[in-house]
């Protein structure tokens, strides 16, 4: 623990203000929720430094008749129970009066403590709090309230609090601008990639070579290799949505290209369910939807990797993927992040089993990397987006994939297109690396800035400031007055609730007697 500047003090966090817990009024009571106007703050609202509104509201009746308490405006809210505590501690300044969800706590600072100082101070101590105040043995990550209250918190003179806050917010505004610029660069790179793919698969990168073979011969060869596999009866299949059919209307392609249905170019194999009870600590990896990364490659980590006994390699050999293969996600809860229909190309050395809700796409004659580009292009994305049947869970069926039209050039031209796109991707990867390193640097600068602020090294001290020790004396006096008021208010509130319960019981008794009469 570093020494503090002259005039500063360390105080238990619990002594700096009035702390409030939260609760959830009964969902069975419509009068607690219907047309509510009182904000009810929960972890899902904690996305910004200053909270502007809550998604949910309760009624005045709920405030009066349930365990929730109204937190005055100017509080600092903190999430104390949520899975997000595995990686960050959401903290927000709340400029309006609100009630709290049971997974929240809030503090209203006593006089002499700027709520913004507490908010920035908590953010600077985020790592310490997540490490030292974590509850043990809980299913959901939680903060131990008693440990949080005992956390020693630095308090500078009030005037210095204001100067430090101004310095923090001034510096962070510049970092925020830099981060927004980096986000804009990322957005432009995504647009460039989409444009590159669109041009690649519609002939925009075409360079006709006199030695190119015939695309007609390529199609004929694919049909021969597929044999009668595509001759099955599709009469029981539903028709494609009209919006999806519009996407299938071909745009102009170079003279040597053709539009070909996927069923004429390759096979589609749906994955199969594997019993989770057989998951093992080692063995053969199982490809699941969560392994399909937005980069178009599989991603394996300790949290998303599952193994099955090696015996499954023979038991389910048809679903064993070795080397390069195209794997598509067939199910998603929304169209967000292009997860539905996401296609990844497995690596040359990869070996894994194909789980349910995924499909393997196997081109029999076309270049697999070119086909990968087609299924990542805006043409296929528009096709997927317009398959939406209105259900909560979105699906793609193999028969729908079969009908997707693939823009097909001669094989040698496919290879040249793949090489050109790889060059563009290489440039993007380098640019993305620069953006990522810059964002990491901004993150480190934020942490260093807050660390300097909370330790008194960000700005020079003014010896004329009233020392924090005098503030603490005022706070001590104010806390005593608050405790007395809270005890009186608690008794009054309890009597009010008991009176309402008694009145309700009498009304119910009268109602029952009236019914008997």
Short mmCIF file of C-alpha atoms in Angstrom, two decimals:
data_model
loop_
_atom_site.label_atom_id
_atom_site.label_comp_id
_atom_site.label_asym_id
_atom_site.label_seq_id
_atom_site.Cartn_x
_atom_site.Cartn_y
_atom_site.Cartn_z
CA UNK A 1 0.00 0.00 0.00
CA UNK A 2 1.61 3.28 -1.12
CA UNK A 3 1.89 6.38 1.04
CA UNK A 4 -0.74 9.06 0.47
CA UNK A 5 -0.02 12.76 -0.02
CA UNK A 6 -0.32 15.13 2.91
CA UNK A 7 -3.94 15.96 3.69
CA UNK A 8 -5.30 12.62 2.41
CA UNK A 9 -6.82 9.86 4.53
CA UNK A 10 -7.76 6.19 4.07
CA UNK A 11 -11.26 5.30 5.17
CA UNK A 12 -13.30 2.08 5.02
CA UNK A 13 -15.52 2.32 1.96
CA UNK A 14 -18.59 1.57 4.05
CA UNK A 15 -18.06 4.78 6.07
CA UNK A 16 -18.19 7.14 3.09
CA UNK A 17 -21.93 7.18 2.64
CA UNK A 18 -25.28 5.47 3.02
CA UNK A 19 -25.35 2.06 1.32
CA UNK A 20 -28.42 0.53 -0.25
CA UNK A 21 -29.20 -3.03 -1.28
CA UNK A 22 -31.80 -4.17 -3.75
CA UNK A 23 -34.60 -6.64 -4.30
CA UNK A 24 -37.21 -7.77 -6.78
CA UNK A 25 -40.83 -6.93 -6.00
CA UNK A 26 -43.14 -9.89 -6.46
CA UNK A 27 -43.81 -10.57 -10.14
CA UNK A 28 -47.16 -12.00 -9.09
CA UNK A 29 -48.31 -8.53 -8.06
CA UNK A 30 -49.36 -6.71 -11.22
CA UNK A 31 -49.78 -3.52 -9.20
CA UNK A 32 -46.04 -3.62 -8.49
CA UNK A 33 -45.09 -3.52 -12.19
CA UNK A 34 -47.86 -2.41 -14.54
CA UNK A 35 -47.31 1.15 -15.82
CA UNK A 36 -44.48 1.65 -13.32
CA UNK A 37 -42.62 4.95 -13.34
CA UNK A 38 -39.95 4.33 -10.67
CA UNK A 39 -36.60 3.24 -12.18
CA UNK A 40 -35.42 -0.27 -11.19
CA UNK A 41 -31.70 -0.57 -11.86
CA UNK A 42 -30.24 -4.00 -12.70
CA UNK A 43 -26.92 -5.29 -14.12
CA UNK A 44 -28.22 -5.09 -17.69
CA UNK A 45 -28.38 -1.28 -17.34
CA UNK A 46 -24.73 -0.95 -16.33
CA UNK A 47 -23.09 -0.27 -19.67
CA UNK A 48 -21.84 3.31 -19.30
CA UNK A 49 -19.96 5.42 -16.75
CA UNK A 50 -23.07 7.54 -16.20
CA UNK A 51 -26.39 5.67 -16.23
CA UNK A 52 -29.00 7.57 -18.26
CA UNK A 53 -32.04 5.30 -17.80
CA UNK A 54 -33.18 1.85 -16.72
CA UNK A 55 -34.92 -0.74 -18.86
CA UNK A 56 -37.40 -1.69 -16.12
CA UNK A 57 -39.65 0.33 -13.84
CA UNK A 58 -41.80 -0.47 -10.82
CA UNK A 59 -44.74 1.36 -9.27
CA UNK A 60 -44.96 3.58 -6.20
CA UNK A 61 -47.02 0.80 -4.61
CA UNK A 62 -44.04 -1.56 -4.96
CA UNK A 63 -41.76 0.97 -3.25
CA UNK A 64 -44.21 1.38 -0.38
CA UNK A 65 -45.19 -2.27 0.03
CA UNK A 66 -42.09 -4.33 -0.77
CA UNK A 67 -38.51 -4.64 0.43
CA UNK A 68 -37.04 -2.30 -2.19
CA UNK A 69 -35.82 1.13 -1.12
CA UNK A 70 -35.63 4.31 -3.15
CA UNK A 71 -32.02 5.40 -3.60
CA UNK A 72 -31.65 9.20 -3.85
CA UNK A 73 -30.20 10.83 -6.94
CA UNK A 74 -26.42 11.13 -7.11
CA UNK A 75 -25.59 7.59 -6.06
CA UNK A 76 -22.83 5.29 -7.27
CA UNK A 77 -24.11 1.83 -8.26
CA UNK A 78 -22.06 -1.35 -8.41
CA UNK A 79 -22.88 -4.87 -9.61
CA UNK A 80 -22.22 -7.37 -6.82
CA UNK A 81 -23.58 -10.60 -8.35
CA UNK A 82 -23.30 -11.51 -12.03
CA UNK A 83 -21.28 -13.63 -14.41
CA UNK A 84 -19.72 -10.41 -15.72
CA UNK A 85 -17.71 -10.21 -12.47
CA UNK A 86 -15.51 -12.94 -13.91
CA UNK A 87 -13.87 -10.26 -16.05
CA UNK A 88 -14.97 -6.75 -14.98
CA UNK A 89 -16.70 -4.73 -12.26
CA UNK A 90 -19.52 -2.55 -13.68
CA UNK A 91 -19.75 0.79 -11.85
CA UNK A 92 -22.03 3.67 -12.76
CA UNK A 93 -22.93 7.12 -11.53
CA UNK A 94 -26.73 7.37 -11.20
CA UNK A 95 -27.94 10.99 -11.46
CA UNK A 96 -31.61 10.11 -10.77
CA UNK A 97 -33.46 8.43 -7.91
CA UNK A 98 -33.82 4.71 -8.44
CA UNK A 99 -34.54 1.35 -6.85
CA UNK A 100 -32.18 -1.61 -7.20
CA UNK A 101 -32.23 -5.19 -8.34
CA UNK A 102 -30.98 -7.70 -5.74
CA UNK A 103 -27.69 -8.07 -7.65
CA UNK A 104 -26.83 -4.40 -7.11
CA UNK A 105 -25.60 -2.12 -4.35
CA UNK A 106 -25.39 1.67 -4.33
CA UNK A 107 -23.86 4.30 -2.11
CA UNK A 108 -25.00 7.89 -1.62
CA UNK A 109 -21.89 9.76 -0.40
CA UNK A 110 -22.06 11.90 2.69
CA UNK A 111 -21.13 15.58 2.52
CA UNK A 112 -17.57 16.28 1.48
CA UNK A 113 -17.30 13.26 -0.83
CA UNK A 114 -17.96 13.77 -4.52
CA UNK A 115 -19.82 10.73 -5.95
CA UNK A 116 -17.65 10.97 -9.05
CA UNK A 117 -14.57 10.48 -6.84
CA UNK A 118 -16.02 7.25 -5.46
CA UNK A 119 -16.93 6.06 -8.98
CA UNK A 120 -13.46 6.71 -10.42
CA UNK A 121 -11.79 5.35 -7.31
CA UNK A 122 -13.74 2.09 -7.51
CA UNK A 123 -12.83 1.73 -11.18
CA UNK A 124 -9.16 2.19 -10.35
CA UNK A 125 -9.44 -0.51 -7.64
CA UNK A 126 -11.38 -2.90 -9.88
CA UNK A 127 -8.65 -5.56 -9.92
CA UNK A 128 -8.24 -5.46 -6.11
CA UNK A 129 -11.98 -5.73 -5.54
CA UNK A 130 -12.45 -8.65 -7.93
CA UNK A 131 -9.49 -10.43 -6.32
CA UNK A 132 -9.94 -9.63 -2.62
CA UNK A 133 -13.72 -9.25 -2.22
CA UNK A 134 -14.87 -12.28 -4.25
CA UNK A 135 -17.18 -14.72 -2.50
CA UNK A 136 -15.91 -18.29 -2.43
CA UNK A 137 -17.95 -21.31 -3.47
CA UNK A 138 -20.72 -19.50 -5.34
CA UNK A 139 -22.14 -20.68 -8.66
CA UNK A 140 -22.47 -17.10 -9.92
CA UNK A 141 -19.57 -14.69 -9.37
CA UNK A 142 -20.38 -12.47 -6.38
CA UNK A 143 -18.81 -9.75 -4.25
CA UNK A 144 -18.72 -10.23 -0.46
CA UNK A 145 -20.45 -7.10 0.86
CA UNK A 146 -18.60 -7.10 4.21
CA UNK A 147 -15.21 -7.20 2.50
CA UNK A 148 -16.24 -4.42 0.13
CA UNK A 149 -17.31 -2.24 3.07
CA UNK A 150 -13.92 -2.84 4.78
CA UNK A 151 -11.94 -1.82 1.69
CA UNK A 152 -9.68 1.11 2.60
CA UNK A 153 -10.49 3.95 0.23
CA UNK A 154 -8.30 7.05 -0.27
CA UNK A 155 -9.97 10.39 0.43
CA UNK A 156 -8.32 13.68 -0.60
CA UNK A 157 -9.57 17.15 0.34
CA UNK A 158 -12.84 18.01 -1.42
CA UNK A 159 -11.27 20.76 -3.55
CA UNK A 160 -8.59 18.32 -4.67
CA UNK A 161 -11.24 15.71 -5.49
CA UNK A 162 -12.78 18.20 -7.90
CA UNK A 163 -9.44 19.04 -9.53
CA UNK A 164 -8.51 15.37 -9.94
CA UNK A 165 -11.93 14.53 -11.41
CA UNK A 166 -11.55 17.35 -13.94
CA UNK A 167 -8.08 16.07 -14.89
CA UNK A 168 -9.32 12.48 -15.23
CA UNK A 169 -12.27 13.42 -17.41
CA UNK A 170 -10.15 15.74 -19.53
CA UNK A 171 -7.54 13.05 -20.23
CA UNK A 172 -10.15 10.34 -20.81
CA UNK A 173 -11.99 12.48 -23.34
CA UNK A 174 -8.86 12.41 -25.51
CA UNK A 175 -8.48 8.65 -25.08
CA UNK A 176 -12.18 8.20 -25.93
CA UNK A 177 -11.71 10.14 -29.15
CA UNK A 178 -8.74 7.96 -30.04
CA UNK A 179 -10.74 4.80 -29.35
CA UNK A 180 -13.64 6.02 -31.49
CA UNK A 181 -11.22 6.67 -34.33
CA UNK A 182 -9.88 3.13 -34.00
CA UNK A 183 -13.45 1.77 -34.02
CA UNK A 184 -14.08 3.74 -37.21
CA UNK A 185 -10.99 2.18 -38.79
CA UNK A 186 -12.26 -1.28 -37.77
CA UNK A 187 -15.63 -0.51 -39.35
CA UNK A 188 -13.99 0.59 -42.59
CA UNK A 189 -11.89 -2.57 -42.67
CA UNK A 190 -15.05 -4.65 -42.36
CA UNK A 191 -16.59 -2.71 -45.25
CA UNK A 192 -13.42 -3.20 -47.28
CA UNK A 193 -13.47 -6.95 -46.62
CA UNK A 194 -17.15 -7.23 -47.61
CA UNK A 195 -16.46 -5.22 -50.78
CA UNK A 196 -13.42 -7.35 -51.58
CA UNK A 197 -15.43 -10.56 -51.24
CA UNK A 198 -18.30 -9.16 -53.32
CA UNK A 199 -15.92 -8.23 -56.11
CA UNK A 200 -14.09 -11.54 -55.83
CA UNK A 201 -17.16 -13.73 -56.29
CA UNK A 202 -18.94 -11.66 -58.95
CA UNK A 203 -16.05 -11.21 -61.37
CA UNK A 204 -14.75 -7.85 -60.16
CA UNK A 205 -11.28 -9.35 -59.71
CA UNK A 206 -11.56 -11.41 -62.88
CA UNK A 207 -8.55 -11.63 -65.17
CA UNK A 208 -9.32 -13.94 -68.05
CA UNK A 209 -6.46 -16.28 -68.97
CA UNK A 210 -6.47 -18.01 -72.34
CA UNK A 211 -5.42 -21.25 -70.66
CA UNK A 212 -8.44 -21.31 -68.31
CA UNK A 213 -10.52 -24.42 -68.66
CA UNK A 214 -14.24 -24.37 -69.30
CA UNK A 215 -16.58 -23.79 -66.37
CA UNK A 216 -19.08 -25.99 -68.21
CA UNK A 217 -16.61 -28.87 -68.00
CA UNK A 218 -16.16 -28.18 -64.29
CA UNK A 219 -19.92 -28.31 -63.69
CA UNK A 220 -20.21 -31.50 -65.70
CA UNK A 221 -17.41 -33.08 -63.69
CA UNK A 222 -19.10 -32.11 -60.41
CA UNK A 223 -22.37 -33.68 -61.53
CA UNK A 224 -20.57 -36.85 -62.53
CA UNK A 225 -18.78 -37.12 -59.20
CA UNK A 226 -22.01 -36.50 -57.33
CA UNK A 227 -23.77 -39.13 -59.42
CA UNK A 228 -27.40 -39.54 -58.44
CA UNK A 229 -27.01 -38.01 -55.00
CA UNK A 230 -29.05 -34.95 -55.96
CA UNK A 231 -31.83 -36.82 -57.75
CA UNK A 232 -33.84 -37.29 -54.51
CA UNK A 233 -37.42 -36.10 -54.41
CA UNK A 234 -37.75 -32.57 -53.04
CA UNK A 235 -41.53 -32.43 -53.37
CA UNK A 236 -41.97 -32.48 -49.57
CA UNK A 237 -39.72 -29.45 -49.13
CA UNK A 238 -41.23 -26.06 -48.48
CA UNK A 239 -40.57 -23.33 -50.97
CA UNK A 240 -37.99 -20.64 -50.25
CA UNK A 241 -39.29 -17.29 -48.94
CA UNK A 242 -39.87 -14.81 -51.76
CA UNK A 243 -37.28 -12.44 -50.22
CA UNK A 244 -34.66 -15.19 -50.47
CA UNK A 245 -35.66 -15.89 -54.08
CA UNK A 246 -34.94 -12.26 -54.90
CA UNK A 247 -31.35 -12.76 -53.75
CA UNK A 248 -31.12 -15.77 -56.03
CA UNK A 249 -31.88 -13.60 -59.05
CA UNK A 250 -28.42 -13.62 -60.67
CA UNK A 251 -26.47 -10.44 -61.27
CA UNK A 252 -24.36 -10.17 -64.38
CA UNK A 253 -21.24 -12.31 -64.35
CA UNK A 254 -18.27 -12.50 -66.73
CA UNK A 255 -18.99 -14.50 -69.87
CA UNK A 256 -16.94 -17.50 -68.70
CA UNK A 257 -18.78 -17.77 -65.34
CA UNK A 258 -22.03 -19.55 -64.46
CA UNK A 259 -24.58 -19.52 -61.64
CA UNK A 260 -24.87 -23.04 -60.22
CA UNK A 261 -26.95 -24.43 -57.36
CA UNK A 262 -24.86 -25.74 -54.49
CA UNK A 263 -26.42 -29.19 -54.85
CA UNK A 264 -24.71 -29.45 -58.25
CA UNK A 265 -21.29 -28.59 -56.81
CA UNK A 266 -21.02 -30.39 -53.49
CA UNK A 267 -22.46 -32.38 -50.63
CA UNK A 268 -24.05 -31.18 -47.38
CA UNK A 269 -23.79 -33.38 -44.30
CA UNK A 270 -25.56 -32.39 -41.08
CA UNK A 271 -23.79 -33.13 -37.81
CA UNK A 272 -25.12 -35.50 -35.18
CA UNK A 273 -25.83 -35.30 -31.45
CA UNK A 274 -23.16 -36.69 -29.15
CA UNK A 275 -24.06 -37.51 -25.51
CA UNK A 276 -22.62 -34.90 -23.16
CA UNK A 277 -22.33 -37.63 -20.53
CA UNK A 278 -19.48 -39.06 -22.63
CA UNK A 279 -17.43 -35.85 -22.65
CA UNK A 280 -13.87 -36.60 -21.55
CA UNK A 281 -10.82 -34.68 -20.38
CA UNK A 282 -8.94 -35.74 -23.52
CA UNK A 283 -9.55 -37.59 -26.75
CA UNK A 284 -11.02 -36.37 -30.06
CA UNK A 285 -12.25 -32.76 -30.15
CA UNK A 286 -15.90 -31.99 -30.89
CA UNK A 287 -16.73 -29.06 -33.18
CA UNK A 288 -19.66 -27.11 -31.70
CA UNK A 289 -21.22 -23.79 -32.82
CA UNK A 290 -19.16 -21.88 -30.25
CA UNK A 291 -15.95 -22.98 -31.99
CA UNK A 292 -16.87 -21.11 -35.20
CA UNK A 293 -15.09 -17.76 -34.99
CA UNK A 294 -16.04 -14.65 -36.96
CA UNK A 295 -12.60 -14.76 -38.61
CA UNK A 296 -13.75 -17.80 -40.59
CA UNK A 297 -11.49 -20.18 -38.66
CA UNK A 298 -12.15 -22.55 -35.77
CA UNK A 299 -11.25 -21.26 -32.33
CA UNK A 300 -10.31 -23.66 -29.54
CA UNK A 301 -9.96 -22.54 -25.93
CA UNK A 302 -10.16 -24.12 -22.50
CA UNK A 303 -13.73 -22.85 -22.09
CA UNK A 304 -15.18 -23.89 -25.46
CA UNK A 305 -13.37 -27.18 -26.17
CA UNK A 306 -15.04 -30.52 -25.50
CA UNK A 307 -13.52 -33.97 -26.02
CA UNK A 308 -14.99 -37.39 -26.68
CA UNK A 309 -13.29 -40.77 -26.26
CA UNK A 310 -11.22 -41.74 -29.32
CA UNK A 311 -13.54 -44.72 -29.85
CA UNK A 312 -16.01 -42.27 -31.39
CA UNK A 313 -13.66 -41.77 -34.32
CA UNK A 314 -14.68 -45.21 -35.53
CA UNK A 315 -18.22 -45.26 -34.14
CA UNK A 316 -19.04 -41.99 -35.92
CA UNK A 317 -16.51 -42.05 -38.74
CA UNK A 318 -18.91 -40.35 -41.16
CA UNK A 319 -18.80 -37.25 -38.94
CA UNK A 320 -15.04 -37.16 -38.53
CA UNK A 321 -13.36 -34.15 -40.13
CA UNK A 322 -9.72 -34.40 -41.11
CA UNK A 323 -7.83 -31.58 -42.78
CA UNK A 324 -9.49 -28.78 -44.72
CA UNK A 325 -13.29 -28.74 -44.58
CA UNK A 326 -16.09 -26.20 -44.60
CA UNK A 327 -18.25 -26.15 -41.46
CA UNK A 328 -21.45 -24.08 -41.29
CA UNK A 329 -23.53 -23.10 -38.25
CA UNK A 330 -27.22 -23.92 -38.85
CA UNK A 331 -28.89 -22.46 -35.73
CA UNK A 332 -28.80 -19.13 -33.90
CA UNK A 333 -31.02 -17.07 -31.63
CA UNK A 334 -30.75 -14.03 -33.88
CA UNK A 335 -29.13 -12.76 -37.06
CA UNK A 336 -26.71 -10.69 -34.98
CA UNK A 337 -22.98 -11.01 -35.71
CA UNK A 338 -23.73 -13.14 -38.78
CA UNK A 339 -23.60 -16.24 -36.56
CA UNK A 340 -26.38 -18.01 -38.45
CA UNK A 341 -24.80 -19.46 -41.58
CA UNK A 342 -21.27 -18.65 -40.40
CA UNK A 343 -18.80 -20.79 -42.37
CA UNK A 344 -15.33 -21.70 -41.16
CA UNK A 345 -12.49 -23.43 -42.99
CA UNK A 346 -10.73 -26.00 -40.83
CA UNK A 347 -6.95 -26.20 -40.88
CA UNK A 348 -4.92 -28.79 -42.76
CA UNK A 349 -3.90 -30.54 -39.54
CA UNK A 350 -7.21 -30.37 -37.69
CA UNK A 351 -9.12 -33.46 -36.64
CA UNK A 352 -12.50 -33.30 -34.92
CA UNK A 353 -16.05 -34.68 -34.86
CA UNK A 354 -19.04 -32.71 -36.20
CA UNK A 355 -21.73 -31.95 -33.63
CA UNK A 356 -25.42 -31.34 -34.26
CA UNK A 357 -26.60 -27.90 -35.46
CA UNK A 358 -23.60 -27.80 -37.80
CA UNK A 359 -23.12 -28.95 -41.39
CA UNK A 360 -20.12 -29.95 -43.44
CA UNK A 361 -20.02 -28.60 -46.99
CA UNK A 362 -17.85 -30.58 -49.39
CA UNK A 363 -17.21 -29.27 -52.93
CA UNK A 364 -16.36 -32.20 -55.16
CA UNK A 365 -14.53 -30.33 -57.95
CA UNK A 366 -14.43 -26.60 -57.11
CA UNK A 367 -11.60 -24.99 -55.11
CA UNK A 368 -12.57 -25.30 -51.42
CA UNK A 369 -11.07 -21.92 -50.50
CA UNK A 370 -13.01 -20.21 -53.30
CA UNK A 371 -16.24 -21.82 -52.06
CA UNK A 372 -15.35 -20.60 -48.56
CA UNK A 373 -15.13 -17.04 -49.90
CA UNK A 374 -18.54 -17.39 -51.57
CA UNK A 375 -20.19 -18.52 -48.35
CA UNK A 376 -18.61 -15.60 -46.49
CA UNK A 377 -19.60 -13.05 -49.14
CA UNK A 378 -22.44 -10.50 -48.98
CA UNK A 379 -24.33 -12.59 -51.56
CA UNK A 380 -24.73 -15.49 -49.13
CA UNK A 381 -25.28 -13.17 -46.14
CA UNK A 382 -28.26 -11.55 -47.89
CA UNK A 383 -29.61 -15.00 -48.71
CA UNK A 384 -29.38 -16.07 -45.03
CA UNK A 385 -30.92 -12.84 -43.72
CA UNK A 386 -33.98 -13.32 -45.92
CA UNK A 387 -34.62 -16.90 -44.84
CA UNK A 388 -36.03 -15.60 -41.55
CA UNK A 389 -39.30 -17.40 -40.88
CA UNK A 390 -40.26 -15.23 -37.91
CA UNK A 391 -39.41 -17.84 -35.24
CA UNK A 392 -37.41 -16.96 -32.13
CA UNK A 393 -34.69 -19.48 -32.99
CA UNK A 394 -33.35 -19.11 -36.51
CA UNK A 395 -32.48 -22.16 -38.62
CA UNK A 396 -30.98 -22.97 -41.99
CA UNK A 397 -31.93 -26.31 -43.53
CA UNK A 398 -29.69 -28.32 -45.83
CA UNK A 399 -32.31 -28.19 -48.59
CA UNK A 400 -32.16 -24.38 -48.45
CA UNK A 401 -28.38 -24.46 -48.76
CA UNK A 402 -28.77 -26.82 -51.73
CA UNK A 403 -30.76 -24.13 -53.59
CA UNK A 404 -28.28 -21.34 -53.01
CA UNK A 405 -26.77 -20.19 -56.31
CA UNK A 406 -22.98 -20.16 -56.37
CA UNK A 407 -21.20 -17.81 -58.82
CA UNK A 408 -18.72 -20.19 -60.45
CA UNK A 409 -15.68 -19.26 -62.58
CA UNK A 410 -13.30 -21.73 -64.24
CA UNK A 411 -11.10 -23.62 -61.74
CA UNK A 412 -7.85 -21.81 -62.59
CA UNK A 413 -9.58 -18.45 -62.15
CA UNK A 414 -10.88 -19.58 -58.76
CA UNK A 415 -7.28 -20.18 -57.73
CA UNK A 416 -6.20 -16.71 -58.89
CA UNK A 417 -9.12 -15.11 -57.03
CA UNK A 418 -8.17 -16.94 -53.83
CA UNK A 419 -4.57 -15.70 -54.14
CA UNK A 420 -5.72 -12.09 -54.68
CA UNK A 421 -8.08 -12.17 -51.73
CA UNK A 422 -5.35 -13.64 -49.53
CA UNK A 423 -3.17 -10.63 -50.34
CA UNK A 424 -5.99 -8.31 -49.30
CA UNK A 425 -6.58 -10.32 -46.13
CA UNK A 426 -2.90 -10.15 -45.27
CA UNK A 427 -3.07 -6.36 -45.41
CA UNK A 428 -6.18 -6.39 -43.23
CA UNK A 429 -4.55 -8.64 -40.67
CA UNK A 430 -1.62 -6.23 -40.38
CA UNK A 431 -3.96 -3.26 -40.00
CA UNK A 432 -6.08 -5.13 -37.46
CA UNK A 433 -2.90 -5.82 -35.49
CA UNK A 434 -2.09 -2.11 -35.38
CA UNK A 435 -5.64 -1.31 -34.23
CA UNK A 436 -5.54 -4.00 -31.54
CA UNK A 437 -2.17 -2.88 -30.19
CA UNK A 438 -3.40 0.72 -30.11
CA UNK A 439 -6.52 -0.30 -28.16
CA UNK A 440 -4.42 -2.26 -25.68
CA UNK A 441 -2.21 0.81 -25.21
CA UNK A 442 -5.31 2.95 -24.55
CA UNK A 443 -6.48 0.41 -21.97
CA UNK A 444 -3.11 0.55 -20.21
CA UNK A 445 -3.14 4.35 -20.31
CA UNK A 446 -6.60 4.38 -18.68
CA UNK A 447 -5.41 2.12 -15.89
CA UNK A 448 -2.25 4.16 -15.33
CA UNK A 449 -4.25 7.39 -15.31
CA UNK A 450 -6.68 6.10 -12.66
CA UNK A 451 -3.86 4.59 -10.60
CA UNK A 452 -2.06 7.95 -10.53
CA UNK A 453 -5.32 9.73 -9.68
CA UNK A 454 -6.23 7.48 -6.75
CA UNK A 455 -2.70 7.64 -5.30
CA UNK A 456 -2.39 11.43 -5.53
CA UNK A 457 0.19 11.55 -8.32
CA UNK A 458 -1.93 12.94 -11.15
CA UNK A 459 -1.91 16.61 -10.12
CA UNK A 460 0.00 18.80 -7.68
CA UNK A 461 -1.43 19.26 -4.17
CA UNK A 462 -2.51 22.65 -2.85
CA UNK A 463 -1.42 23.15 0.79
CA UNK A 464 -4.28 25.63 1.24
CA UNK A 465 -6.89 22.87 0.83
CA UNK A 466 -8.79 21.85 3.95
CA UNK A 467 -7.34 18.44 4.91
CA UNK A 468 -9.46 15.31 4.54
CA UNK A 469 -9.26 14.71 8.30
CA UNK A 470 -11.63 17.63 8.84
CA UNK A 471 -13.97 16.19 6.22
CA UNK A 472 -13.97 12.90 8.08
CA UNK A 473 -15.02 14.60 11.30
CA UNK A 474 -17.94 16.16 9.46
CA UNK A 475 -18.77 12.79 7.92
CA UNK A 476 -18.67 11.11 11.33
CA UNK A 477 -21.18 13.63 12.68
CA UNK A 478 -23.38 13.28 9.60
CA UNK A 479 -23.29 9.47 9.78
CA UNK A 480 -24.55 9.59 13.38
CA UNK A 481 -27.47 11.76 12.31
CA UNK A 482 -28.21 9.47 9.37
CA UNK A 483 -28.27 6.36 11.61
CA UNK A 484 -30.80 7.97 13.94
CA UNK A 485 -32.97 9.05 10.98
CA UNK A 486 -32.74 5.60 9.43
CA UNK A 487 -33.83 3.89 12.65
CA UNK A 488 -36.80 6.23 12.98
CA UNK A 489 -37.65 5.84 9.30
CA UNK A 490 -37.38 2.06 9.56
CA UNK A 491 -39.82 1.96 12.48
CA UNK A 492 -42.22 4.29 10.68
CA UNK A 493 -41.97 2.26 7.48
CA UNK A 494 -42.55 -1.02 9.35
CA UNK A 495 -45.60 0.39 11.11
CA UNK A 496 -46.94 1.65 7.76
CA UNK A 497 -46.50 -1.77 6.16
CA UNK A 498 -48.07 -3.53 9.14
CA UNK A 499 -50.95 -1.07 9.10
CA UNK A 500 -51.56 -1.72 5.41
CA UNK A 501 -51.44 -5.48 5.99
CA UNK A 502 -53.90 -5.14 8.86
CA UNK A 503 -56.23 -3.00 6.78
CA UNK A 504 -56.02 -5.46 3.90
CA UNK A 505 -56.79 -8.35 6.27
CA UNK A 506 -59.81 -6.50 7.69
CA UNK A 507 -61.06 -5.78 4.17
CA UNK A 508 -60.64 -9.45 3.27
CA UNK A 509 -62.50 -10.47 6.48
CA UNK A 510 -65.32 -8.04 5.75
CA UNK A 511 -65.50 -9.28 2.19
CA UNK A 512 -65.75 -12.89 3.38
CA UNK A 513 -68.46 -11.99 5.89
CA UNK A 514 -70.39 -10.14 3.21
CA UNK A 515 -70.21 -13.18 0.99
CA UNK A 516 -71.58 -15.38 3.77
CA UNK A 517 -74.49 -12.99 4.36
#
